[in-house]
PDB file of C-alpha atoms and ligand atoms in Angstrom:
ATOM      1  CA  MET A   1      10.302   8.182 -15.952  1.00  0.00           C
ATOM      2  CA  ASN A   2      11.546   9.388 -12.590  1.00  0.00           C
ATOM      3  CA  GLU A   3      15.326   9.497 -12.398  1.00  0.00           C
ATOM      4  CA  VAL A   4      15.734   9.085  -8.649  1.00  0.00           C
ATOM      5  CA  SER A   5      15.129   5.343  -8.353  1.00  0.00           C
ATOM      6  CA  PRO A   6      15.860   3.802 -11.755  1.00  0.00           C
ATOM      7  CA  PRO A   7      14.559   0.347 -12.624  1.00  0.00           C
ATOM      8  CA  VAL A   8      16.722  -2.440 -11.285  1.00  0.00           C
ATOM      9  CA  SER A   9      18.852  -4.249 -13.862  1.00  0.00           C
ATOM     10  CA  ALA A  10      19.720  -7.888 -13.253  1.00  0.00           C
ATOM     11  CA  ALA A  11      22.314  -7.985 -16.049  1.00  0.00           C
ATOM     12  CA  SER A  12      25.476  -8.071 -13.951  1.00  0.00           C
ATOM     13  CA  THR A  13      24.127  -8.598 -10.452  1.00  0.00           C
ATOM     14  CA  ALA A  14      23.797 -11.708  -8.297  1.00  0.00           C
ATOM     15  CA  PRO A  15      20.138 -12.728  -7.723  1.00  0.00           C
ATOM     16  CA  ASP A  16      20.175 -11.928  -4.010  1.00  0.00           C
ATOM     17  CA  ASP A  17      21.746  -8.536  -4.764  1.00  0.00           C
ATOM     18  CA  VAL A  18      18.889  -7.825  -7.176  1.00  0.00           C
ATOM     19  CA  LEU A  19      16.335  -8.661  -4.490  1.00  0.00           C
ATOM     20  CA  ASP A  20      18.309  -6.696  -1.887  1.00  0.00           C
ATOM     21  CA  THR A  21      18.332  -3.660  -4.190  1.00  0.00           C
ATOM     22  CA  VAL A  22      14.603  -3.804  -4.916  1.00  0.00           C
ATOM     23  CA  LEU A  23      13.806  -4.300  -1.213  1.00  0.00           C
ATOM     24  CA  ALA A  24      16.031  -1.353  -0.288  1.00  0.00           C
ATOM     25  CA  GLN A  25      14.559   0.933  -2.960  1.00  0.00           C
ATOM     26  CA  ARG A  26      10.914   0.214  -2.152  1.00  0.00           C
ATOM     27  CA  TYR A  27       9.256   2.470   0.346  1.00  0.00           C
ATOM     28  CA  SER A  28       5.727   3.716   0.873  1.00  0.00           C
ATOM     29  CA  CYS A  29       5.338   6.725  -1.404  1.00  0.00           C
ATOM     30  CA  ARG A  30       3.010   9.486  -0.160  1.00  0.00           C
ATOM     31  CA  GLY A  31       3.538  12.058  -2.904  1.00  0.00           C
ATOM     32  CA  PHE A  32       3.183  11.226  -6.603  1.00  0.00           C
ATOM     33  CA  LEU A  33       3.729  13.012  -9.901  1.00  0.00           C
ATOM     34  CA  PRO A  34       0.610  13.275 -12.084  1.00  0.00           C
ATOM     35  CA  GLN A  35       2.295  11.365 -14.939  1.00  0.00           C
ATOM     36  CA  GLN A  36       0.425   8.157 -15.872  1.00  0.00           C
ATOM     37  CA  VAL A  37       2.200   4.809 -15.961  1.00  0.00           C
ATOM     38  CA  ALA A  38       2.089   3.258 -19.455  1.00  0.00           C
ATOM     39  CA  ARG A  39      -0.323   0.316 -19.763  1.00  0.00           C
ATOM     40  CA  PRO A  40       2.429  -2.192 -20.763  1.00  0.00           C
ATOM     41  CA  THR A  41       4.358  -1.272 -17.595  1.00  0.00           C
ATOM     42  CA  ILE A  42       1.269  -1.873 -15.426  1.00  0.00           C
ATOM     43  CA  GLU A  43       0.679  -5.153 -17.262  1.00  0.00           C
ATOM     44  CA  ARG A  44       4.272  -6.192 -16.510  1.00  0.00           C
ATOM     45  CA  ILE A  45       3.768  -5.448 -12.796  1.00  0.00           C
ATOM     46  CA  LEU A  46       0.573  -7.511 -12.800  1.00  0.00           C
ATOM     47  CA  GLU A  47       2.326 -10.392 -14.580  1.00  0.00           C
ATOM     48  CA  LEU A  48       5.132 -10.407 -11.999  1.00  0.00           C
ATOM     49  CA  ALA A  49       2.717 -10.126  -9.060  1.00  0.00           C
ATOM     50  CA  GLN A  50       0.781 -13.079 -10.471  1.00  0.00           C
ATOM     51  CA  ARG A  51       3.734 -15.315  -9.506  1.00  0.00           C
ATOM     52  CA  THR A  52       2.862 -14.924  -5.811  1.00  0.00           C
ATOM     53  CA  ALA A  53       2.450 -18.204  -3.904  1.00  0.00           C
ATOM     54  CA  SER A  54      -0.892 -18.938  -2.264  1.00  0.00           C
ATOM     55  CA  TRP A  55      -2.442 -21.737  -0.235  1.00  0.00           C
ATOM     56  CA  CYS A  56      -3.482 -24.558  -2.631  1.00  0.00           C
ATOM     57  CA  ASN A  57      -2.461 -22.175  -5.421  1.00  0.00           C
ATOM     58  CA  ALA A  58      -5.955 -20.721  -5.124  1.00  0.00           C
ATOM     59  CA  GLN A  59      -4.661 -17.250  -6.159  1.00  0.00           C
ATOM     60  CA  PRO A  60      -7.662 -15.608  -4.515  1.00  0.00           C
ATOM     61  CA  TRP A  61      -6.657 -12.041  -5.390  1.00  0.00           C
ATOM     62  CA  GLN A  62      -8.650 -10.013  -7.868  1.00  0.00           C
ATOM     63  CA  VAL A  63      -7.361  -6.580  -8.690  1.00  0.00           C
ATOM     64  CA  THR A  64      -9.326  -3.621 -10.062  1.00  0.00           C
ATOM     65  CA  VAL A  65      -6.917  -1.098 -11.576  1.00  0.00           C
ATOM     66  CA  ALA A  66      -8.018   2.506 -12.099  1.00  0.00           C
ATOM     67  CA  SER A  67      -6.216   5.014 -14.305  1.00  0.00           C
ATOM     68  CA  GLY A  68      -6.740   8.606 -15.441  1.00  0.00           C
ATOM     69  CA  ALA A  69     -10.259   9.980 -15.036  1.00  0.00           C
ATOM     70  CA  ALA A  70     -11.404   6.765 -13.307  1.00  0.00           C
ATOM     71  CA  THR A  71      -8.839   7.338 -10.533  1.00  0.00           C
ATOM     72  CA  ASP A  72      -9.975  10.946 -10.126  1.00  0.00           C
ATOM     73  CA  ARG A  73     -13.644   9.941  -9.983  1.00  0.00           C
ATOM     74  CA  PHE A  74     -12.846   7.349  -7.292  1.00  0.00           C
ATOM     75  CA  ARG A  75     -10.603   9.765  -5.368  1.00  0.00           C
ATOM     76  CA  ASP A  76     -13.281  12.491  -5.257  1.00  0.00           C
ATOM     77  CA  ALA A  77     -16.122  10.130  -4.347  1.00  0.00           C
ATOM     78  CA  LEU A  78     -14.035   8.278  -1.739  1.00  0.00           C
ATOM     79  CA  TYR A  79     -12.887  11.485  -0.072  1.00  0.00           C
ATOM     80  CA  ARG A  80     -16.465  12.773   0.118  1.00  0.00           C
ATOM     81  CA  HIS A  81     -17.696   9.445   1.478  1.00  0.00           C
ATOM     82  CA  ALA A  82     -14.905   8.863   4.007  1.00  0.00           C
ATOM     83  CA  THR A  83     -15.152  12.358   5.451  1.00  0.00           C
ATOM     84  CA  SER A  84     -18.872  12.042   6.134  1.00  0.00           C
ATOM     85  CA  ASN A  85     -19.327   8.355   7.038  1.00  0.00           C
ATOM     86  CA  PRO A  86     -17.993   6.062   9.773  1.00  0.00           C
ATOM     87  CA  ALA A  87     -15.457   3.335   8.958  1.00  0.00           C
ATOM     88  CA  ASP A  88     -17.006   0.143   7.614  1.00  0.00           C
ATOM     89  CA  ALA A  89     -14.240  -2.412   6.960  1.00  0.00           C
ATOM     90  CA  ASP A  90     -14.802  -5.980   5.711  1.00  0.00           C
ATOM     91  CA  ILE A  91     -11.759  -7.208   7.646  1.00  0.00           C
ATOM     92  CA  PRO A  92     -11.592  -5.991  11.256  1.00  0.00           C
ATOM     93  CA  PHE A  93      -8.852  -3.445  11.869  1.00  0.00           C
ATOM     94  CA  PRO A  94      -6.292  -4.209  14.625  1.00  0.00           C
ATOM     95  CA  ARG A  95      -7.912  -4.270  18.059  1.00  0.00           C
ATOM     96  CA  GLU A  96      -4.882  -2.720  19.690  1.00  0.00           C
ATOM     97  CA  TYR A  97      -1.250  -1.842  18.974  1.00  0.00           C
ATOM     98  CA  ARG A  98       0.638  -2.684  22.155  1.00  0.00           C
ATOM     99  CA  GLY A  99       4.207  -2.918  23.386  1.00  0.00           C
ATOM    100  CA  VAL A 100       6.791  -2.905  20.649  1.00  0.00           C
ATOM    101  CA  TYR A 101       4.085  -2.720  17.953  1.00  0.00           C
ATOM    102  CA  LEU A 102       2.760   0.509  19.404  1.00  0.00           C
ATOM    103  CA  ALA A 103       6.317   1.868  19.622  1.00  0.00           C
ATOM    104  CA  ARG A 104       7.001   1.050  15.968  1.00  0.00           C
ATOM    105  CA  ARG A 105       3.674   2.516  14.889  1.00  0.00           C
ATOM    106  CA  ARG A 106       4.461   5.720  16.767  1.00  0.00           C
ATOM    107  CA  GLU A 107       7.958   5.940  15.344  1.00  0.00           C
ATOM    108  CA  CYS A 108       6.870   5.768  11.712  1.00  0.00           C
ATOM    109  CA  GLY A 109       4.011   8.195  12.434  1.00  0.00           C
ATOM    110  CA  PHE A 110       6.413  10.710  13.971  1.00  0.00           C
ATOM    111  CA  GLN A 111       8.807  10.253  11.049  1.00  0.00           C
ATOM    112  CA  LEU A 112       6.015  11.185   8.658  1.00  0.00           C
ATOM    113  CA  TYR A 113       4.860  14.141  10.764  1.00  0.00           C
ATOM    114  CA  ASP A 114       8.420  15.454  11.168  1.00  0.00           C
ATOM    115  CA  SER A 115       8.924  15.135   7.422  1.00  0.00           C
ATOM    116  CA  VAL A 116       5.846  17.177   6.551  1.00  0.00           C
ATOM    117  CA  GLY A 117       6.348  19.664   9.412  1.00  0.00           C
ATOM    118  CA  ILE A 118       3.514  18.592  11.731  1.00  0.00           C
ATOM    119  CA  LYS A 119       4.256  19.319  15.383  1.00  0.00           C
ATOM    120  CA  ARG A 120       3.743  16.591  18.005  1.00  0.00           C
ATOM    121  CA  GLY A 121       0.224  16.797  19.431  1.00  0.00           C
ATOM    122  CA  ASP A 122      -1.207  18.833  16.541  1.00  0.00           C
ATOM    123  CA  ARG A 123      -4.242  16.595  16.117  1.00  0.00           C
ATOM    124  CA  GLU A 124      -5.859  18.764  13.464  1.00  0.00           C
ATOM    125  CA  ALA A 125      -2.815  18.691  11.195  1.00  0.00           C
ATOM    126  CA  SER A 126      -2.184  14.969  11.715  1.00  0.00           C
ATOM    127  CA  GLY A 127      -5.870  14.310  10.992  1.00  0.00           C
ATOM    128  CA  ARG A 128      -5.549  16.296   7.752  1.00  0.00           C
ATOM    129  CA  GLN A 129      -2.476  14.279   6.781  1.00  0.00           C
ATOM    130  CA  GLY A 130      -4.404  11.071   7.529  1.00  0.00           C
ATOM    131  CA  LEU A 131      -7.151  12.181   5.150  1.00  0.00           C
ATOM    132  CA  GLU A 132      -4.555  12.283   2.343  1.00  0.00           C
ATOM    133  CA  ASN A 133      -5.104   8.509   2.275  1.00  0.00           C
ATOM    134  CA  PHE A 134      -8.498   9.220   0.724  1.00  0.00           C
ATOM    135  CA  ARG A 135      -6.890  11.434  -1.901  1.00  0.00           C
ATOM    136  CA  LEU A 136      -4.645   8.457  -2.739  1.00  0.00           C
ATOM    137  CA  PHE A 137      -1.698  10.775  -1.974  1.00  0.00           C
ATOM    138  CA  GLY A 138      -2.167  12.237  -5.458  1.00  0.00           C
ATOM    139  CA  ALA A 139      -1.418   8.938  -7.248  1.00  0.00           C
ATOM    140  CA  PRO A 140      -2.610   8.638 -10.852  1.00  0.00           C
ATOM    141  CA  HIS A 141      -3.535   4.953 -10.367  1.00  0.00           C
ATOM    142  CA  VAL A 142      -5.057   2.770  -7.699  1.00  0.00           C
ATOM    143  CA  ALA A 143      -5.357  -1.013  -7.548  1.00  0.00           C
ATOM    144  CA  ILE A 144      -8.100  -2.427  -5.313  1.00  0.00           C
ATOM    145  CA  VAL A 145      -7.135  -5.868  -4.019  1.00  0.00           C
ATOM    146  CA  THR A 146      -9.997  -8.180  -3.042  1.00  0.00           C
ATOM    147  CA  SER A 147     -10.248 -11.765  -1.821  1.00  0.00           C
ATOM    148  CA  ASP A 148     -12.951 -14.428  -1.938  1.00  0.00           C
ATOM    149  CA  GLU A 149     -15.019 -14.150   1.233  1.00  0.00           C
ATOM    150  CA  ALA A 150     -15.219 -17.969   1.616  1.00  0.00           C
ATOM    151  CA  LEU A 151     -11.424 -18.240   1.987  1.00  0.00           C
ATOM    152  CA  GLY A 152     -11.470 -16.190   5.175  1.00  0.00           C
ATOM    153  CA  VAL A 153      -8.250 -15.169   6.874  1.00  0.00           C
ATOM    154  CA  TYR A 154      -6.000 -17.279   4.635  1.00  0.00           C
ATOM    155  CA  GLY A 155      -7.436 -15.685   1.520  1.00  0.00           C
ATOM    156  CA  ALA A 156      -6.412 -12.351   3.021  1.00  0.00           C
ATOM    157  CA  VAL A 157      -2.964 -13.761   3.857  1.00  0.00           C
ATOM    158  CA  ASP A 158      -2.544 -14.756   0.188  1.00  0.00           C
ATOM    159  CA  CYS A 159      -3.646 -11.291  -0.885  1.00  0.00           C
ATOM    160  CA  GLY A 160      -1.128  -9.731   1.510  1.00  0.00           C
ATOM    161  CA  ALA A 161       1.618 -11.717  -0.178  1.00  0.00           C
ATOM    162  CA  TYR A 162       0.287 -10.501  -3.542  1.00  0.00           C
ATOM    163  CA  VAL A 163       0.414  -6.883  -2.344  1.00  0.00           C
ATOM    164  CA  SER A 164       4.045  -7.342  -1.337  1.00  0.00           C
ATOM    165  CA  THR A 165       5.022  -8.860  -4.691  1.00  0.00           C
ATOM    166  CA  PHE A 166       3.101  -6.116  -6.535  1.00  0.00           C
ATOM    167  CA  CYS A 167       4.970  -3.374  -4.654  1.00  0.00           C
ATOM    168  CA  LEU A 168       8.383  -4.989  -5.264  1.00  0.00           C
ATOM    169  CA  ALA A 169       7.566  -5.693  -8.921  1.00  0.00           C
ATOM    170  CA  ALA A 170       6.511  -2.073  -9.359  1.00  0.00           C
ATOM    171  CA  ARG A 171       9.726  -0.815  -7.757  1.00  0.00           C
ATOM    172  CA  SER A 172      11.763  -3.067 -10.043  1.00  0.00           C
ATOM    173  CA  VAL A 173      10.356  -1.161 -13.055  1.00  0.00           C
ATOM    174  CA  GLY A 174      10.720   2.274 -11.413  1.00  0.00           C
ATOM    175  CA  VAL A 175       7.121   2.651 -10.200  1.00  0.00           C
ATOM    176  CA  ALA A 176       6.376   3.820  -6.647  1.00  0.00           C
ATOM    177  CA  THR A 177       3.568   2.353  -4.523  1.00  0.00           C
ATOM    178  CA  ILE A 178       1.812   2.550  -1.204  1.00  0.00           C
ATOM    179  CA  ALA A 179      -0.368  -0.201   0.251  1.00  0.00           C
ATOM    180  CA  GLN A 180      -3.396   1.373   1.925  1.00  0.00           C
ATOM    181  CA  ALA A 181      -5.556  -0.440   4.447  1.00  0.00           C
ATOM    182  CA  ALA A 182      -7.203   2.959   4.975  1.00  0.00           C
ATOM    183  CA  ILE A 183      -9.150   2.443   1.741  1.00  0.00           C
ATOM    184  CA  ALA A 184     -10.479  -0.861   3.095  1.00  0.00           C
ATOM    185  CA  SER A 185     -12.025   1.110   5.964  1.00  0.00           C
ATOM    186  CA  GLN A 186     -14.727   1.974   3.397  1.00  0.00           C
ATOM    187  CA  SER A 187     -15.139  -1.525   1.979  1.00  0.00           C
ATOM    188  CA  LYS A 188     -18.836  -1.333   1.075  1.00  0.00           C
ATOM    189  CA  PHE A 189     -18.386   1.985  -0.669  1.00  0.00           C
ATOM    190  CA  VAL A 190     -15.397   0.625  -2.645  1.00  0.00           C
ATOM    191  CA  ARG A 191     -17.381  -2.469  -3.676  1.00  0.00           C
ATOM    192  CA  ARG A 192     -20.329  -0.359  -4.791  1.00  0.00           C
ATOM    193  CA  HIS A 193     -18.163   2.187  -6.636  1.00  0.00           C
ATOM    194  CA  PHE A 194     -16.394  -0.465  -8.702  1.00  0.00           C
ATOM    195  CA  GLY A 195     -19.379  -2.826  -9.048  1.00  0.00           C
ATOM    196  CA  LEU A 196     -17.658  -5.687  -7.169  1.00  0.00           C
ATOM    197  CA  GLY A 197     -19.642  -8.710  -5.975  1.00  0.00           C
ATOM    198  CA  ASP A 198     -20.708  -9.122  -2.367  1.00  0.00           C
ATOM    199  CA  ASP A 199     -18.493 -12.236  -2.202  1.00  0.00           C
ATOM    200  CA  ARG A 200     -15.365 -10.065  -2.611  1.00  0.00           C
ATOM    201  CA  LEU A 201     -13.647  -8.845   0.573  1.00  0.00           C
ATOM    202  CA  VAL A 202     -11.767  -5.558   0.172  1.00  0.00           C
ATOM    203  CA  VAL A 203      -8.303  -6.327   1.594  1.00  0.00           C
ATOM    204  CA  CYS A 204      -6.565  -3.053   0.762  1.00  0.00           C
ATOM    205  CA  ALA A 205      -5.657  -0.708  -2.061  1.00  0.00           C
ATOM    206  CA  ILE A 206      -2.328   0.040  -3.672  1.00  0.00           C
ATOM    207  CA  SER A 207      -1.937   3.586  -4.969  1.00  0.00           C
ATOM    208  CA  PHE A 208       0.862   3.830  -7.498  1.00  0.00           C
ATOM    209  CA  GLY A 209       2.634   6.016 -10.025  1.00  0.00           C
ATOM    210  CA  TYR A 210       5.932   7.875 -10.284  1.00  0.00           C
ATOM    211  CA  GLU A 211       7.305   9.300  -7.059  1.00  0.00           C
ATOM    212  CA  ASP A 212       7.557  13.015  -6.434  1.00  0.00           C
ATOM    213  CA  ALA A 213      11.045  12.795  -4.915  1.00  0.00           C
ATOM    214  CA  ALA A 214      10.812  16.405  -3.692  1.00  0.00           C
ATOM    215  CA  HIS A 215       7.587  15.810  -1.739  1.00  0.00           C
ATOM    216  CA  PRO A 216       8.304  16.144   2.006  1.00  0.00           C
ATOM    217  CA  ALA A 217       6.185  13.048   2.810  1.00  0.00           C
ATOM    218  CA  ASN A 218       8.720  11.002   0.822  1.00  0.00           C
ATOM    219  CA  GLY A 219      11.658  12.383   2.798  1.00  0.00           C
ATOM    220  CA  PHE A 220      12.071   9.599   5.359  1.00  0.00           C
ATOM    221  CA  ARG A 221      12.671   5.855   5.476  1.00  0.00           C
ATOM    222  CA  THR A 222      11.412   3.466   8.145  1.00  0.00           C
ATOM    223  CA  ARG A 223      13.686   1.148  10.125  1.00  0.00           C
ATOM    224  CA  ARG A 224      13.397  -2.570  10.683  1.00  0.00           C
ATOM    225  CA  ALA A 225      14.061  -4.541  13.844  1.00  0.00           C
ATOM    226  CA  ALA A 226      17.150  -6.726  13.932  1.00  0.00           C
ATOM    227  CA  VAL A 227      16.648 -10.380  12.998  1.00  0.00           C
ATOM    228  CA  ALA A 228      17.527 -11.262  16.611  1.00  0.00           C
ATOM    229  CA  GLU A 229      14.290  -9.537  17.679  1.00  0.00           C
ATOM    230  CA  THR A 230      12.134 -11.675  15.408  1.00  0.00           C
ATOM    231  CA  ALA A 231      13.789 -15.071  14.946  1.00  0.00           C
ATOM    232  CA  THR A 232      14.094 -17.877  17.478  1.00  0.00           C
ATOM    233  CA  TRP A 233      16.640 -20.594  16.729  1.00  0.00           C
ATOM    234  CA  VAL A 234      15.913 -24.151  17.778  1.00  0.00           C
ATOM    235  CA  ASP A 235      18.969 -26.283  17.026  1.00  0.00           C
ATOM    236  CA  ALA A 236      18.879 -29.254  19.364  1.00  0.00           C
TER     237      ALA A 236
HETATM  238  C1  FMN B   1      -1.121  -3.990   4.282  1.00  0.00           C
HETATM  239  C2  FMN B   1      -0.578  -2.596   4.456  1.00  0.00           C
HETATM  240  C3  FMN B   1      -1.462  -1.552   4.662  1.00  0.00           C
HETATM  241  C4  FMN B   1      -0.994  -0.243   4.802  1.00  0.00           C
HETATM  242  N1  FMN B   1      -1.886   0.779   4.953  1.00  0.00           N
HETATM  243  C5  FMN B   1      -1.446   2.058   4.973  1.00  0.00           C
HETATM  244  C6  FMN B   1      -2.361   3.139   5.001  1.00  0.00           C
HETATM  245  O1  FMN B   1      -3.585   2.957   5.012  1.00  0.00           O
HETATM  246  N2  FMN B   1      -1.868   4.406   5.004  1.00  0.00           N
HETATM  247  C7  FMN B   1      -0.517   4.655   4.979  1.00  0.00           C
HETATM  248  O2  FMN B   1      -0.130   5.832   4.981  1.00  0.00           O
HETATM  249  N3  FMN B   1       0.382   3.639   4.964  1.00  0.00           N
HETATM  250  C8  FMN B   1      -0.053   2.365   4.922  1.00  0.00           C
HETATM  251  N4  FMN B   1       0.847   1.328   4.838  1.00  0.00           N
HETATM  252  C9  FMN B   1       2.275   1.620   4.740  1.00  0.00           C
HETATM  253  C10 FMN B   1       3.006   1.323   6.049  1.00  0.00           C
HETATM  254  O3  FMN B   1       2.810   2.358   6.948  1.00  0.00           O
HETATM  255  C11 FMN B   1       4.497   1.146   5.700  1.00  0.00           C
HETATM  256  O4  FMN B   1       4.639   0.008   4.879  1.00  0.00           O
HETATM  257  C12 FMN B   1       5.365   0.962   6.941  1.00  0.00           C
HETATM  258  O5  FMN B   1       5.362   2.117   7.743  1.00  0.00           O
HETATM  259  C13 FMN B   1       6.816   0.639   6.541  1.00  0.00           C
HETATM  260  O6  FMN B   1       7.347   1.667   5.745  1.00  0.00           O
HETATM  261  P1  FMN B   1       7.820   1.455   4.253  1.00  0.00           P
HETATM  262  O7  FMN B   1       6.697   0.840   3.463  1.00  0.00           O
HETATM  263  O8  FMN B   1       8.150   2.833   3.753  1.00  0.00           O
HETATM  264  O9  FMN B   1       9.016   0.547   4.276  1.00  0.00           O
HETATM  265  C14 FMN B   1       0.403   0.017   4.728  1.00  0.00           C
HETATM  266  C15 FMN B   1       1.279  -1.053   4.524  1.00  0.00           C
HETATM  267  C16 FMN B   1       0.810  -2.332   4.388  1.00  0.00           C
HETATM  268  C17 FMN B   1       1.776  -3.448   4.118  1.00  0.00           C
END
């Protein structure tokens, strides 16, 4: 078990402090130790994530969890496929990042590049770092999250909520995660590799395991906008 971010204990902490702590400890991990997560720990994460709310309680998420040799087989095949085929996502990727969204996207990109020593404008190096997505950042496990095609956008919304709960649940038991839409850029390949039905939309993947705290890609934390930038009060 990694010692840097120990599991959160609720024993002597107020409920909102527990949530605050888990939220503060979670970050997107881009460098993992090879150590496998024990099956009961993964089962606990899945049980907690199962509590996610969804429209009509449809719970449209299905999750395919790979471990050990199965992760390595997927990693190798995905990397080969993604580096020689165009993107082919079930759910359209953003049309454009504009205004403040572009600024935030740039900021977290630069944070990552600074952390791993990539100079601004070095397209080759930033491209190489981007391809680490298809190596699952070295994670020993990956969870593929899919939705029922018939539920459309709201099925994907429910799955997004599930991804968030999964990542927080994992953090609460000392497991690091990263949600990866990049994997969904190869939706058909992912479906074929894992034998998923054509009615399943690949929403994203979650690579997970124990964090390599010394990995430079884990050496930064993203900021959040102030509430005043996102909330509008209507009182009268
Ligand atoms: C649905 C979703 C998809 C994401 N896809 C990727 C991805 O493909 N590659 C990646 O490096 N990070 C990905 N991220 C991580 C985000 O970049 C990260 O959550 C964001 O920069 C905030 O940083 P934090 O998670 O460390 O707080 C994704 C996050 C979410 C929620």
